[in-house]
Structures are given as C-alpha cells and as structure tokens.
Coordinates of C-alpha atoms in Angstrom, one line a residue:
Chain A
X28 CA 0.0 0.0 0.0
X29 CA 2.9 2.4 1.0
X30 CA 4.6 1.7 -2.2
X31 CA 2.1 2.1 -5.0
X32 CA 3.9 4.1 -6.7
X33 CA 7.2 3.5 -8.8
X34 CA 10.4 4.4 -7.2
X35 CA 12.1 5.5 -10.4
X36 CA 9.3 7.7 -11.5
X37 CA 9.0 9.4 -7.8
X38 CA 13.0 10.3 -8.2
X39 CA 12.8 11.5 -11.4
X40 CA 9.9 14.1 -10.9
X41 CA 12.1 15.1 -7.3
X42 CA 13.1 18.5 -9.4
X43 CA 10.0 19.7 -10.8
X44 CA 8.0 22.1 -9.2
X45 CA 4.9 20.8 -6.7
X46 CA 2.4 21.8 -9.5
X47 CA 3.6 19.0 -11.9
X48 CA 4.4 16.7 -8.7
X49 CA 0.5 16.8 -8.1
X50 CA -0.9 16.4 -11.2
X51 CA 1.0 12.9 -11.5
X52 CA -1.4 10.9 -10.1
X53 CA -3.8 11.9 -13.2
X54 CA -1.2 11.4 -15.0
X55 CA 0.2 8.6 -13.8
X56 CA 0.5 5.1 -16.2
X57 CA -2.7 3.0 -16.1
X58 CA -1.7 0.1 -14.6
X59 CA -0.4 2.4 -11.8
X60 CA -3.7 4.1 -11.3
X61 CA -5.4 0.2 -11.2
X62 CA -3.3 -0.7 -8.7
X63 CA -4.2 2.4 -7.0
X64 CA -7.9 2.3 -7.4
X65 CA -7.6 -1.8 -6.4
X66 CA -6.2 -1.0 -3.1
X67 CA -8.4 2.0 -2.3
X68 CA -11.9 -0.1 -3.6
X69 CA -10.1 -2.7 -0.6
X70 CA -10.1 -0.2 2.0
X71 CA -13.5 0.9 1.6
X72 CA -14.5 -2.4 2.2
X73 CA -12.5 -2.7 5.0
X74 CA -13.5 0.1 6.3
X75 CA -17.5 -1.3 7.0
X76 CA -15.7 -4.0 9.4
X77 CA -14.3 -2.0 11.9
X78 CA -17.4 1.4 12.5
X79 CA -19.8 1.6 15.5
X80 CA -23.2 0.7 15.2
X81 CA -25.9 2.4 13.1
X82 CA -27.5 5.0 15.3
X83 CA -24.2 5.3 17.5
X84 CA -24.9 9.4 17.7
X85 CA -27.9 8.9 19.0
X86 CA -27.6 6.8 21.4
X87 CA -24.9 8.9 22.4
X88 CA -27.3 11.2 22.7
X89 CA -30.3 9.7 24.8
X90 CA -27.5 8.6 27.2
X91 CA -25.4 12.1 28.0
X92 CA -22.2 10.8 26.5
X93 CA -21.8 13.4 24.1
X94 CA -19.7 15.6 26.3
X95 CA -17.6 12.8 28.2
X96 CA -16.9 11.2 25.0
X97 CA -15.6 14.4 24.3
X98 CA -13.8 14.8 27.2
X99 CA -11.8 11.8 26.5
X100 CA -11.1 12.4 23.1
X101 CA -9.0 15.1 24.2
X102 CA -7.2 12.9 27.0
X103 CA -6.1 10.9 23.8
X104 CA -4.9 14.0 22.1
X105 CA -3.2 15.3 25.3
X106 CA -1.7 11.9 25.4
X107 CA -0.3 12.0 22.1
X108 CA 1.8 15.6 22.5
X109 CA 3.2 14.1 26.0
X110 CA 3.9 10.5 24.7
X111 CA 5.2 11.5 21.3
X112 CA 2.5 9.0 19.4
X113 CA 1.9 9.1 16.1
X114 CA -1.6 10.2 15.2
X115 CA -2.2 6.7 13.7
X116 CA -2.2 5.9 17.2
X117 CA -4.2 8.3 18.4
X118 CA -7.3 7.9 15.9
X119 CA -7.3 4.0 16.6
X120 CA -8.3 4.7 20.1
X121 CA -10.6 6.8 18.7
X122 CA -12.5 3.8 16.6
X123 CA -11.9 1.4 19.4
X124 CA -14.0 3.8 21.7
X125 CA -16.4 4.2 19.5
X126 CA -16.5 0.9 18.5
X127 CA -17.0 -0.3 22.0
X128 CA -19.2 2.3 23.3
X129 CA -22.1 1.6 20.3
X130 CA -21.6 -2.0 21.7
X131 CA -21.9 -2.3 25.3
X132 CA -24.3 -0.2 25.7
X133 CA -24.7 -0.1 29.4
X134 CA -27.7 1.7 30.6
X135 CA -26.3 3.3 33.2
X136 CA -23.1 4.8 31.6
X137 CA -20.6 6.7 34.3
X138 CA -17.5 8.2 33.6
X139 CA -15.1 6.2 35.1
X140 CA -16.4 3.5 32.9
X141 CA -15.3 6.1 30.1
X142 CA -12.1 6.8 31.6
X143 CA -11.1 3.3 32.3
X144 CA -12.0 2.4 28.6
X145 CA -10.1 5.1 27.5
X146 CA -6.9 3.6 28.8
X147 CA -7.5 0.1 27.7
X148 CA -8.2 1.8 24.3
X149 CA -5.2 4.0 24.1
X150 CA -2.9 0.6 25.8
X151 CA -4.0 -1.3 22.9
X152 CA -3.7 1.0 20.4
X153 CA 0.1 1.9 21.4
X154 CA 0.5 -1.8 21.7
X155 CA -0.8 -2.5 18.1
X156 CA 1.0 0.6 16.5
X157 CA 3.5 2.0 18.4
X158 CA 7.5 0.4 18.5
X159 CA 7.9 1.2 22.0
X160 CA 5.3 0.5 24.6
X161 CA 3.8 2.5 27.8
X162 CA 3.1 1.2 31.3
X163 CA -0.2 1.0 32.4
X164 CA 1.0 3.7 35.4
X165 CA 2.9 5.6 33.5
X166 CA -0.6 6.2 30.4
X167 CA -2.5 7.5 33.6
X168 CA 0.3 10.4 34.6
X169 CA -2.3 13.1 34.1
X170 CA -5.5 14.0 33.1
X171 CA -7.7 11.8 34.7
X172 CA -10.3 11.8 36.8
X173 CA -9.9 8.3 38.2
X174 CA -6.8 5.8 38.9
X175 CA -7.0 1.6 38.3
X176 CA -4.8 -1.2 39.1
X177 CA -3.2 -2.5 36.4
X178 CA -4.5 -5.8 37.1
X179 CA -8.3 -4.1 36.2
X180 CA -6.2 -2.3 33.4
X181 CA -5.7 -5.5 31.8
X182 CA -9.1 -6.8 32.4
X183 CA -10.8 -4.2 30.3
X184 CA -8.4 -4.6 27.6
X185 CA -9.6 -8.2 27.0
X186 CA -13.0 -7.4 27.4
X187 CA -12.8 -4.6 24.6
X188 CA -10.6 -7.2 22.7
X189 CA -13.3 -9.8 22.3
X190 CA -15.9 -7.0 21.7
X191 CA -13.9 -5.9 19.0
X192 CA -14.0 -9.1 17.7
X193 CA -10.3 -8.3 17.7
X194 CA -9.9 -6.3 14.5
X195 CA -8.0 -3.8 15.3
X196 CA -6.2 -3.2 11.9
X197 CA -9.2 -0.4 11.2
X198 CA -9.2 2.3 8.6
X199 CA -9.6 5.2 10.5
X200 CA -9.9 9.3 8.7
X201 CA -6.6 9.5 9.4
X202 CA -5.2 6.1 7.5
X203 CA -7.6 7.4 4.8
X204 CA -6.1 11.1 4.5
X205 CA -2.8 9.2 5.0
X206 CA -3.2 7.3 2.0
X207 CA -4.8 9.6 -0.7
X208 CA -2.6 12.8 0.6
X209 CA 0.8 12.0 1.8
X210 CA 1.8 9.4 -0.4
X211 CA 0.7 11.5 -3.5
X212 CA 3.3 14.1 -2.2
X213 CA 6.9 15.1 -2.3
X214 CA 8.0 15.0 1.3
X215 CA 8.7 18.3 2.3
X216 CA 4.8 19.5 1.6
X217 CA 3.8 16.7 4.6
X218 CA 4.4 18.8 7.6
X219 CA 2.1 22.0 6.6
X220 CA -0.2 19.4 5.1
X221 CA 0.0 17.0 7.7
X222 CA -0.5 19.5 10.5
X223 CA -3.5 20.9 8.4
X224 CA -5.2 17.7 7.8
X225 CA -4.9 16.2 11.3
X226 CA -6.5 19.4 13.0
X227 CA -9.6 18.9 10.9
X228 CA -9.5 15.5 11.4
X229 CA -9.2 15.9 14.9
X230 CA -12.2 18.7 15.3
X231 CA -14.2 16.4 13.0
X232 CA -14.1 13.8 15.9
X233 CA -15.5 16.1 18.5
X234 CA -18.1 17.0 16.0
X235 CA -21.1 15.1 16.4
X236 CA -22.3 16.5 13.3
X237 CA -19.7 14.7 11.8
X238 CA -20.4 11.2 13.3
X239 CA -22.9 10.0 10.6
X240 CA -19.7 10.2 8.2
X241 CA -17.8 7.5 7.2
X242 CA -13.7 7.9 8.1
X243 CA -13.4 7.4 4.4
X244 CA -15.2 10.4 3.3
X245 CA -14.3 12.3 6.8
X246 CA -10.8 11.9 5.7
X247 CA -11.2 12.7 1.6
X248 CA -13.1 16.5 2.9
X249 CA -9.9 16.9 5.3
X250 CA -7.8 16.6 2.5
X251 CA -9.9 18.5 0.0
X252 CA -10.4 21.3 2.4
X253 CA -6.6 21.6 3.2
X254 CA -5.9 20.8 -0.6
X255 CA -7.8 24.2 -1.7
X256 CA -6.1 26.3 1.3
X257 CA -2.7 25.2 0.7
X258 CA -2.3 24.3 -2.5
X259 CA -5.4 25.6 -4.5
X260 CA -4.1 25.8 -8.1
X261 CA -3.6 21.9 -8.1
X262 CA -6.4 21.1 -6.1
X263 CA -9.0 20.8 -8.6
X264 CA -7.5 18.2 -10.6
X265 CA -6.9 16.0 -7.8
X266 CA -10.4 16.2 -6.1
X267 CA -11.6 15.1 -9.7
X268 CA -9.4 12.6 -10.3
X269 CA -9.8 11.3 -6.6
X270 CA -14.4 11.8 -7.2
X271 CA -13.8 9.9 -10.3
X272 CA -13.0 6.3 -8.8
X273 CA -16.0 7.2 -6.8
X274 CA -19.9 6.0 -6.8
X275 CA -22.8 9.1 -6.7
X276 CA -24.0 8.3 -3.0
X277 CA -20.0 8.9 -2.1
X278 CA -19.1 11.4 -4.1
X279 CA -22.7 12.9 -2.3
X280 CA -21.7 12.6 1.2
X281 CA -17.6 13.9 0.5
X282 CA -19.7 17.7 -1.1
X283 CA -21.9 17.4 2.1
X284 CA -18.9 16.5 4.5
X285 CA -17.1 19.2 2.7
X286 CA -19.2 21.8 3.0
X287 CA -20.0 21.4 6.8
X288 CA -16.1 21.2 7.5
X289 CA -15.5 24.4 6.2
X290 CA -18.6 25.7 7.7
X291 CA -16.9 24.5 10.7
X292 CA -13.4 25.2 10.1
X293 CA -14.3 29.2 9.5
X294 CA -16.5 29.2 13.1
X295 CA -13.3 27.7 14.4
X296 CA -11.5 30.6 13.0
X297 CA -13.6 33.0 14.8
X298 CA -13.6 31.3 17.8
X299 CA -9.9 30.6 18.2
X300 CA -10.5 27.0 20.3
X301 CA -8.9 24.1 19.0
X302 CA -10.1 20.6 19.9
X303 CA -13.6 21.9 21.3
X304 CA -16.8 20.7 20.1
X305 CA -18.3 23.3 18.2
X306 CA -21.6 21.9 17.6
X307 CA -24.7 24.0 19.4
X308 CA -26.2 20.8 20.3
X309 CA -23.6 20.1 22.9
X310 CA -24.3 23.6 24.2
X311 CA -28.2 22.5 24.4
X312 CA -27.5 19.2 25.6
X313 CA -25.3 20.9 28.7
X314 CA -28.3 23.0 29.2
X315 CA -31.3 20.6 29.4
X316 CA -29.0 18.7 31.6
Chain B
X25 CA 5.2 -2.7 57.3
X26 CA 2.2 -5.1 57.9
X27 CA 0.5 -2.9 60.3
X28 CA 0.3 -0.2 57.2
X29 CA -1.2 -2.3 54.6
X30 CA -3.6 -3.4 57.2
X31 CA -4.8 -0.1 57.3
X32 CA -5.1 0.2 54.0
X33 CA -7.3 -2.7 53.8
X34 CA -9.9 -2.0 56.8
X35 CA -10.2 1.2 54.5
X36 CA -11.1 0.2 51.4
X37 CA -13.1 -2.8 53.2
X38 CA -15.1 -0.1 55.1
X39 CA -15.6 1.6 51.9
X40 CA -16.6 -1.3 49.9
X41 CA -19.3 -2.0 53.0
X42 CA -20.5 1.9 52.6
X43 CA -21.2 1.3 48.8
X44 CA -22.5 -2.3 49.1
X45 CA -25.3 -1.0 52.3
X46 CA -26.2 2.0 49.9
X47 CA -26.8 0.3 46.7
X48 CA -28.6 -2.6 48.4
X49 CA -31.0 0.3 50.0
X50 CA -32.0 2.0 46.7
X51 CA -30.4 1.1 43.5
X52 CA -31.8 3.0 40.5
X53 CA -31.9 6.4 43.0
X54 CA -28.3 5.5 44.2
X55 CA -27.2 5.4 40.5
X56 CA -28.2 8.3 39.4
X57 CA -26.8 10.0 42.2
X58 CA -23.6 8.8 41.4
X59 CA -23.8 9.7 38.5
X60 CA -25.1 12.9 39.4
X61 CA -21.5 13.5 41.6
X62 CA -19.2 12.0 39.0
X63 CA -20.2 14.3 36.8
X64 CA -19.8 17.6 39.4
X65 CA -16.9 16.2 40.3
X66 CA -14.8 15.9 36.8
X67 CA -15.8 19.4 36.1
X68 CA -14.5 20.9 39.5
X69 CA -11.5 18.9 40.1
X70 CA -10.1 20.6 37.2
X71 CA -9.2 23.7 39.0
X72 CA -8.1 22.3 42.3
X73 CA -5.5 20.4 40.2
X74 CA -4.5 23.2 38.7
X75 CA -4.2 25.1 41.4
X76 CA -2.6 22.6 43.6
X77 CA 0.1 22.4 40.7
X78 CA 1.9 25.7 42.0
X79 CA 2.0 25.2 45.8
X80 CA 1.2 23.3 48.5
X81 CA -0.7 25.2 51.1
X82 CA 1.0 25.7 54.6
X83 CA -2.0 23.9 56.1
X84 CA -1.8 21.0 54.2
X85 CA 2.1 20.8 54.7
X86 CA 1.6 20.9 58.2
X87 CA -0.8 17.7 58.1
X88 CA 1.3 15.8 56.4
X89 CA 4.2 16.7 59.1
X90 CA 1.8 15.7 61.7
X91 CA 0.9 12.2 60.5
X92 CA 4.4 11.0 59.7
X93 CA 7.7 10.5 61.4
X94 CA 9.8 12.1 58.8
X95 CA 8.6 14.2 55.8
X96 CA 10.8 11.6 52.8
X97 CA 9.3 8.7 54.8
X98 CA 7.2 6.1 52.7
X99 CA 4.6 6.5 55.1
X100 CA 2.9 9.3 53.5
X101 CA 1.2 7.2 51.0
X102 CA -0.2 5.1 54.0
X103 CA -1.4 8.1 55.4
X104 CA -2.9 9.8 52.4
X105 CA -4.8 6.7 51.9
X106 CA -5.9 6.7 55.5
X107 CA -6.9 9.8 55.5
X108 CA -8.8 9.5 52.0
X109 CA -11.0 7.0 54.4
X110 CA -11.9 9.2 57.0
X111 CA -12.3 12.0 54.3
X112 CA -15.3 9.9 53.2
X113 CA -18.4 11.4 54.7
X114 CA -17.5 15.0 54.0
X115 CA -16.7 14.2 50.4
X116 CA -20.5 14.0 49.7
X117 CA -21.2 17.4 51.2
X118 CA -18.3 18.7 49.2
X119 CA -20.1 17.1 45.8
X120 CA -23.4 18.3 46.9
X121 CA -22.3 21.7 47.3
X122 CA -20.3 21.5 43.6
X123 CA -23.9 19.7 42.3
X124 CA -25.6 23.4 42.7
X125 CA -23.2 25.3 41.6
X126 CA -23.0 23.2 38.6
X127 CA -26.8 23.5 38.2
X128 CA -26.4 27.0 38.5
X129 CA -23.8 27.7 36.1
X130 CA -25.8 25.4 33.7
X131 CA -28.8 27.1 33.9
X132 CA -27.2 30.8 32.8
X133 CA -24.9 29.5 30.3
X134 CA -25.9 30.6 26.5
X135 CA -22.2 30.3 24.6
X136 CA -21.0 28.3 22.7
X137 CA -19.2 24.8 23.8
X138 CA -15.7 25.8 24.1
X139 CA -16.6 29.2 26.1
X140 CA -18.7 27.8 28.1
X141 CA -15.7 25.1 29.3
X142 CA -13.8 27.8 29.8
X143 CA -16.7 30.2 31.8
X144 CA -17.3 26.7 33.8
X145 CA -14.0 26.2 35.0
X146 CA -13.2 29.9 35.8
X147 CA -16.6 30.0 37.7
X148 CA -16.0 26.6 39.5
X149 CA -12.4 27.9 40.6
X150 CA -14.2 30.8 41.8
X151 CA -16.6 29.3 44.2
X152 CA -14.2 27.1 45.5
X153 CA -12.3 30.0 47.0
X154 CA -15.6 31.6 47.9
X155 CA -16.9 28.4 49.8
X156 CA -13.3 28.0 51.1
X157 CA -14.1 30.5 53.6
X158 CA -17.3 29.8 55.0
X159 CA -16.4 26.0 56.3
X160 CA -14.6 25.2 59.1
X161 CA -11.2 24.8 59.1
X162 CA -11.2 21.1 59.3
X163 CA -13.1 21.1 56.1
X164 CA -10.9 23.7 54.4
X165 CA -8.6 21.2 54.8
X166 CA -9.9 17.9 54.2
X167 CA -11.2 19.3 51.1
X168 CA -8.0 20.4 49.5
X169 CA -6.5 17.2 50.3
X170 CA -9.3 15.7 48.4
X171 CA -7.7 17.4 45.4
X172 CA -4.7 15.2 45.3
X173 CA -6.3 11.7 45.4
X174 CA -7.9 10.2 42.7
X175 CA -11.1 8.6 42.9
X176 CA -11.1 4.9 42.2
X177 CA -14.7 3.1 41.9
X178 CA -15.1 0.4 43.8
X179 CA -15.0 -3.5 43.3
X180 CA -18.3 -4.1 43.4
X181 CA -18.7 -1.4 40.6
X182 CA -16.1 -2.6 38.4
X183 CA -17.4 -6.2 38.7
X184 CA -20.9 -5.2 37.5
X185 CA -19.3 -3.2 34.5
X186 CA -17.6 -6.1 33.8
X187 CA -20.0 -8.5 34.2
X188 CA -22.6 -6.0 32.1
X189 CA -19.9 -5.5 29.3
X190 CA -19.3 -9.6 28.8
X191 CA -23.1 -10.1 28.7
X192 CA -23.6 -7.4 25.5
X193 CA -20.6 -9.2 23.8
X194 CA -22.4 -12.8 24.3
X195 CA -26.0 -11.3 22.9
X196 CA -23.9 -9.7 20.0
X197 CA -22.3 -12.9 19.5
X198 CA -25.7 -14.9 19.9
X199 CA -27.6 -12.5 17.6
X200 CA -24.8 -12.6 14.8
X201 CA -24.9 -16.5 14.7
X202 CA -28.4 -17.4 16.5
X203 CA -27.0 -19.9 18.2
X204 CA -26.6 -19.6 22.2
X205 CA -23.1 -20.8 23.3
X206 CA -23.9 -21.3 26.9
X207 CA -26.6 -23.6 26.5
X208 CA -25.0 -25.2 23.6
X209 CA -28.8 -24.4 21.7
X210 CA -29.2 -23.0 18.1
X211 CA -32.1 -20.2 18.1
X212 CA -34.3 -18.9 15.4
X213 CA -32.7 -17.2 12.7
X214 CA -30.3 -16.7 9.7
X215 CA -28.1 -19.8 9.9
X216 CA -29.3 -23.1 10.3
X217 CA -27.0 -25.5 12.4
X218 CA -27.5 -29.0 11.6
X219 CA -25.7 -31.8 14.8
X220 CA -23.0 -33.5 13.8
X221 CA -22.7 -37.2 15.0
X222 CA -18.8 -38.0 15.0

C-alpha cells in the first residue's frame, strides 16, 4: 500500500515544481492508477468492518455521553503531544471507543467506565501501533479523573478485545487522509499538510455532526479542504481525479462533509479554540441537563 | 510494614461496606446520584489540580508533618490513603455543594461549547475559593486534600461493569450466529445448524 507508486518515476519528478508533482497521479500510467484504485476499492471495504453501530450518535445522545466522549477524546490528544504518538495511534483509540461504546451499551453509563475504557483503548492502540510500549502507570500520569490497578487495566483490555472481535487493523480518517494525501506528495509539503489535515480530522471527531460520516469520506473532505487552502491551483485536478473512482452516494456525502467542514473550520477561525466541540447541540444538551 | 497495609485494607473494606449498604437500600436512585457527583466532580477537580500544581498550602504541609515521622518517609502514602477513608463522609457534602453550583452555572450558560468550558471552570475555581471561607477549618482542609487523590470506583462497581460488558458481547455474538453458546442451543434465525454425530 505504501509503495504504490514506482520508485524510479518518484526520483525523477524530485526536481519539478509541486504543480507538476500533483498532477502525476492523473497522469500517472494506467496500470499504476489500477493498482491504485484496487487497493483504495479494498479499504472501503475494510472500512464497513471496523465502525460503531448504526445510530451510534444517537444513542450517544439519549445517554449524555456526548460531552464525556468528548472529554476523552481530548485525554487521547493530550496523550499524544506528551507521549510522542503518532496520530495513527491516536485515531485507533478513537475507533476502538467508539467501536466499544455503540456495543456495550450499558444503561447506566458513568464516567469512570469512560475513563477506564479510554486507557485500555489507548494501551491497545500503542501496543498495536506504536515500536515502544507505555506502562499501564505511567498512560495514567495526568488527566484523569480516576486511577485503576493495572491488574483491572488488563481486564478491560480483553474485554474490549473480544468486543472488538479483535480487529483492530481499522481504517480510521486519518489512514484514509494518510493514503490519498501523503503518499501523493513530495516529502517536504507533509508537515504543513499534515499538520492541516490532522487538525480537521481531529475537530471532526469532536463534532457530532460529523459522526454519521464515514472515516473514508471524513478523511477525503480533510484533504480536500486543506488541498484548496494550501495548494489551490492543483487542487482541482486532484479532487476530480480522486471523485472519479468514486460512486454518486459517495461522491454525495464527501460535497456534504465538505461543506459542513468548512462551515466548521471558518466558526473555528472566529472562535480561536482548538479541539472543542463546536456543535450547538452540545451547548443545548449541557443545558437541558 | 504489615501494620500499614492493614490499614489500607480496613479502609477500602469499610468503603466497599459503605457502597455495598447504599446500593442494596436504593439502587436506581443511588445510580443516578452517582452519576449525578461523578459528573460535578470531573468538572470541579479541574481547577483544584491546577491550582494545587503551583504550591502546596502551609495547612496541608503541616498535616502531612503531623501524620508521619519524617517528611521523605514512605509512610505518607499510607497516610494519604488513610486519611482519604476518613475523608469519606464530608466528600459528599463537598459534591453536593459542587452539584448546585453546577446547576447554576448550567442554567445561565448561552455560549458556545468551548466558552462555556472555559466560563465553567473559571466560575468553578471561583466558588471554591468563595466556599473556602465559609467551612470550618477542618473542612478547608480535608477538602483540599481531596484534590490530590484520585477517585477509584469500587470492586463491586467494576465487577458489574464487567459482568454487564461480557453479557452485551455474548447477545452480539448470539444475535450474529443465533445460536446460544452457553446452552449449547441454536435459536431462530439466519443460519441453520445442523448436529454432527462424529
């Protein structure tokens, strides 16, 4: 998957400008662009294995976990800065959260049951993609609200392990963005691009608004929305190259996705917070509450 | 040594009692009371432990002199978790008291998320210093010392989490293939499982 495209034909473009560099996946050879289009038609159907139920946001929702869910995700992202993690780690936990929270669903939800989740989640995740590992003490330095045993620690992790049904290799909006961006691009454009795309990938996961998306299309709107600020001359001719490997209900929901991130992007402008949820629902939510 | 985690263990074995005598009394109100408190509380610890990050008050260094022989002994642990025992009854005046305020705060609120996290936590810093004063000084300072522990649910709480959390990964399972593992009985539904006789 990393290596879809030809060594020799990446070293000889390394002169040209980033305007010729971008339009090479249209103009890439065909068999390249099948190869391509084979691996990406494979992670879309990965990608049904590993979401949360139908419905998830709502019963997030009828239960008042909007706003610890959200509370969490932001552990994970503190988490990440301290620990150094990559953000492949980071949006894993994300999924196995998720994943296990449209599962179980407990009626009584409290939030040490979200906190102690959280840390199985983010132990796992750092397990499954990290090199080196963190100790169950040392994951719950700061941040919390509550401290476990490790031996409870471990516990959890199996119990999310078989709820998971131990898939854990999941395409996240990040591995999406991941694929269709930074691969397409000569390295020294990742780090404004990567920075770019993660932020809206990360404010996308506080959204609730942005639940009912797939990572998939999550991830393409990231990229076309930083594609357009960044580097708008070439972004055209990318997004149409990417929308034409694509069916009419997705190529539907990546316009809708688009359009509500930059909705979202411009109130986060004004705003100046980073990593709140910006939906008025959670404000009404707080309220009723 | 032994005497210490002795303590420790008629502690959390008076706590575990507590919880055990409540629940049995009234379960669905006791839930959503607890609920009710864990919520107060992760919004107001926030600014304790940031406050608490820059100094340790005078008071509270003089406690700790008090309860141990030398200030670098390992005692203090046994003694912060001793004390976390006796600190029991007035922590649910301390999370009644944060449950209005919360309410309060709630009720006037008409930003948007992230300013209203912010307006929360300044408000809920605020109170504190205001309620600091009207206690008495042995709650002044059981409730700062509060700030430093963590809460930990009890065993009886994680068990039934536990217990709840293997039961929805069974009826997924059961649902998926109709067929009930425990029992070792197929159900109604989409696959049909036909005995095997070896």
């Amino acid at each position: 998957m990393d290596n879809l495209l030809c060594d020799e034909v990446w070293l000889s473009k390394s002169a040209n400008t980033f305007e010729e560099v971008i339009s090479d996946p249209v103009a890439l050879k065909s068999y390249e662009n099948e190869e391509f289009e084979e691996a990406f038609a494979v992670c879309l159907e990965k990608e049904v294995l590993c979401l949360p139920e139908p419905d998830y946001t709502k019963y997030l929702h009828s239960n008042n976990l909007i706003f610890p869910r959200c509370r969490v995700i932001q552990w994970f992202i503190k988490c990440r800065r301290r620990f150094n993690l990559s953000f492949g780690t980071v949006f894993l936990a994300f999924n196995y959260l998720d994943r296990f929270v449209s599962i179980c669903q407990c009626n009584d939800w409290e939030y040490w049951m979200l906190e102690l989740l959280s840390i199985a989640c983010l132990s796992i995740a750092i397990k499954f993609n990290e090199i080196s590992g963190l100790s169950l003490h040392e994951i719950q330095v700061e941040g919390l609200d509550y401290s476990f045993q490790s031996n409870v620690i471990l516990k959890m992790e199996l119990i999310l392990l078989k709820a998971l049904g131990w898939r854990l290799n999941s395409m996240t909006s990040f591995s999406f963005a991941e694929m269709l961006g930074f691969d397409f691009l000569e390295p020294h454009h990742h780090v404004k691009l990567i920075s770019r795309v993660t932020d809206l990938l990360v404010q996308a996961t506080l959204d609730q608004k942005m639940m009912e998306f797939r990572p998939s299309v999550v991830g393409m709107s990231a990229l076309w929305c930083t594609l357009d600020q960044l580097f708008p001359p070439t972004s055209d001719t990318y997004i149409a190259y990417i929308m034409s490997i694509l069916n009419q209900s997705q190529k539907d929901d990546i316009i809708k996705c688009h359009k509500l991130m930059e909705t979202q992007t411009s109130m986060c402008v004004e705003n100046h917070h980073y990593y709140c949820p910006l939906s008025p629902t959670t404000v009404l939510l707080n309220t009723h509450d | 040594m032994s005497s210490q985690v002795g303590v420790r263990t008629r502690a959390r074995a008076a706590l575990a009692m507590e919880a055990a005598t409540a629940s049995s009394a009234q379960p669905s109100s006791k839930r959503k009371k607890i609920y009710d408190t864990n919520h107060v509380a992760k919004l107001s610890k926030t600014p304790r432990t940031s406050s608490s990050s820059f100094f340790i008050p005078a008071t509270v260094t003089e406690i700790v002199q008090e309860r141990c022989l030398s200030p670098t002994s390992s005692e203090i642990p046994a003694s912060c978790c001793s004390s976390n025992g006796s600190i029991g009854l007035d922590e649910d005046r301390i999370k009644l008291l944060d449950l209005e305020v919360e309410s309060a705060q709630v009720e006037t609120s008409t930003c948007n998320g992230g300013q209203e996290i912010e307006r929360r936590e300044m408000k809920s810093s605020s109170e504190l210093r205001e309620n600091s004063q009207e206690p008495e000084p042995m709650e002044i300072n059981s409730h700062r010392a509060l700030s430093k522990a963590k809460a930990m649910p009890t065993e009886l709480e994680l068990e039934e989490f536990f217990v709840a959390a293997e039961k929805d990964i069974q009826k997924r399972f059961q649902d998926k293939y109709n067929y009930d593992i425990v029992k070792d009985v197929p159900l109604e539904g989409r696959y049909e499982w036909v005995q095997l006789k070896p």
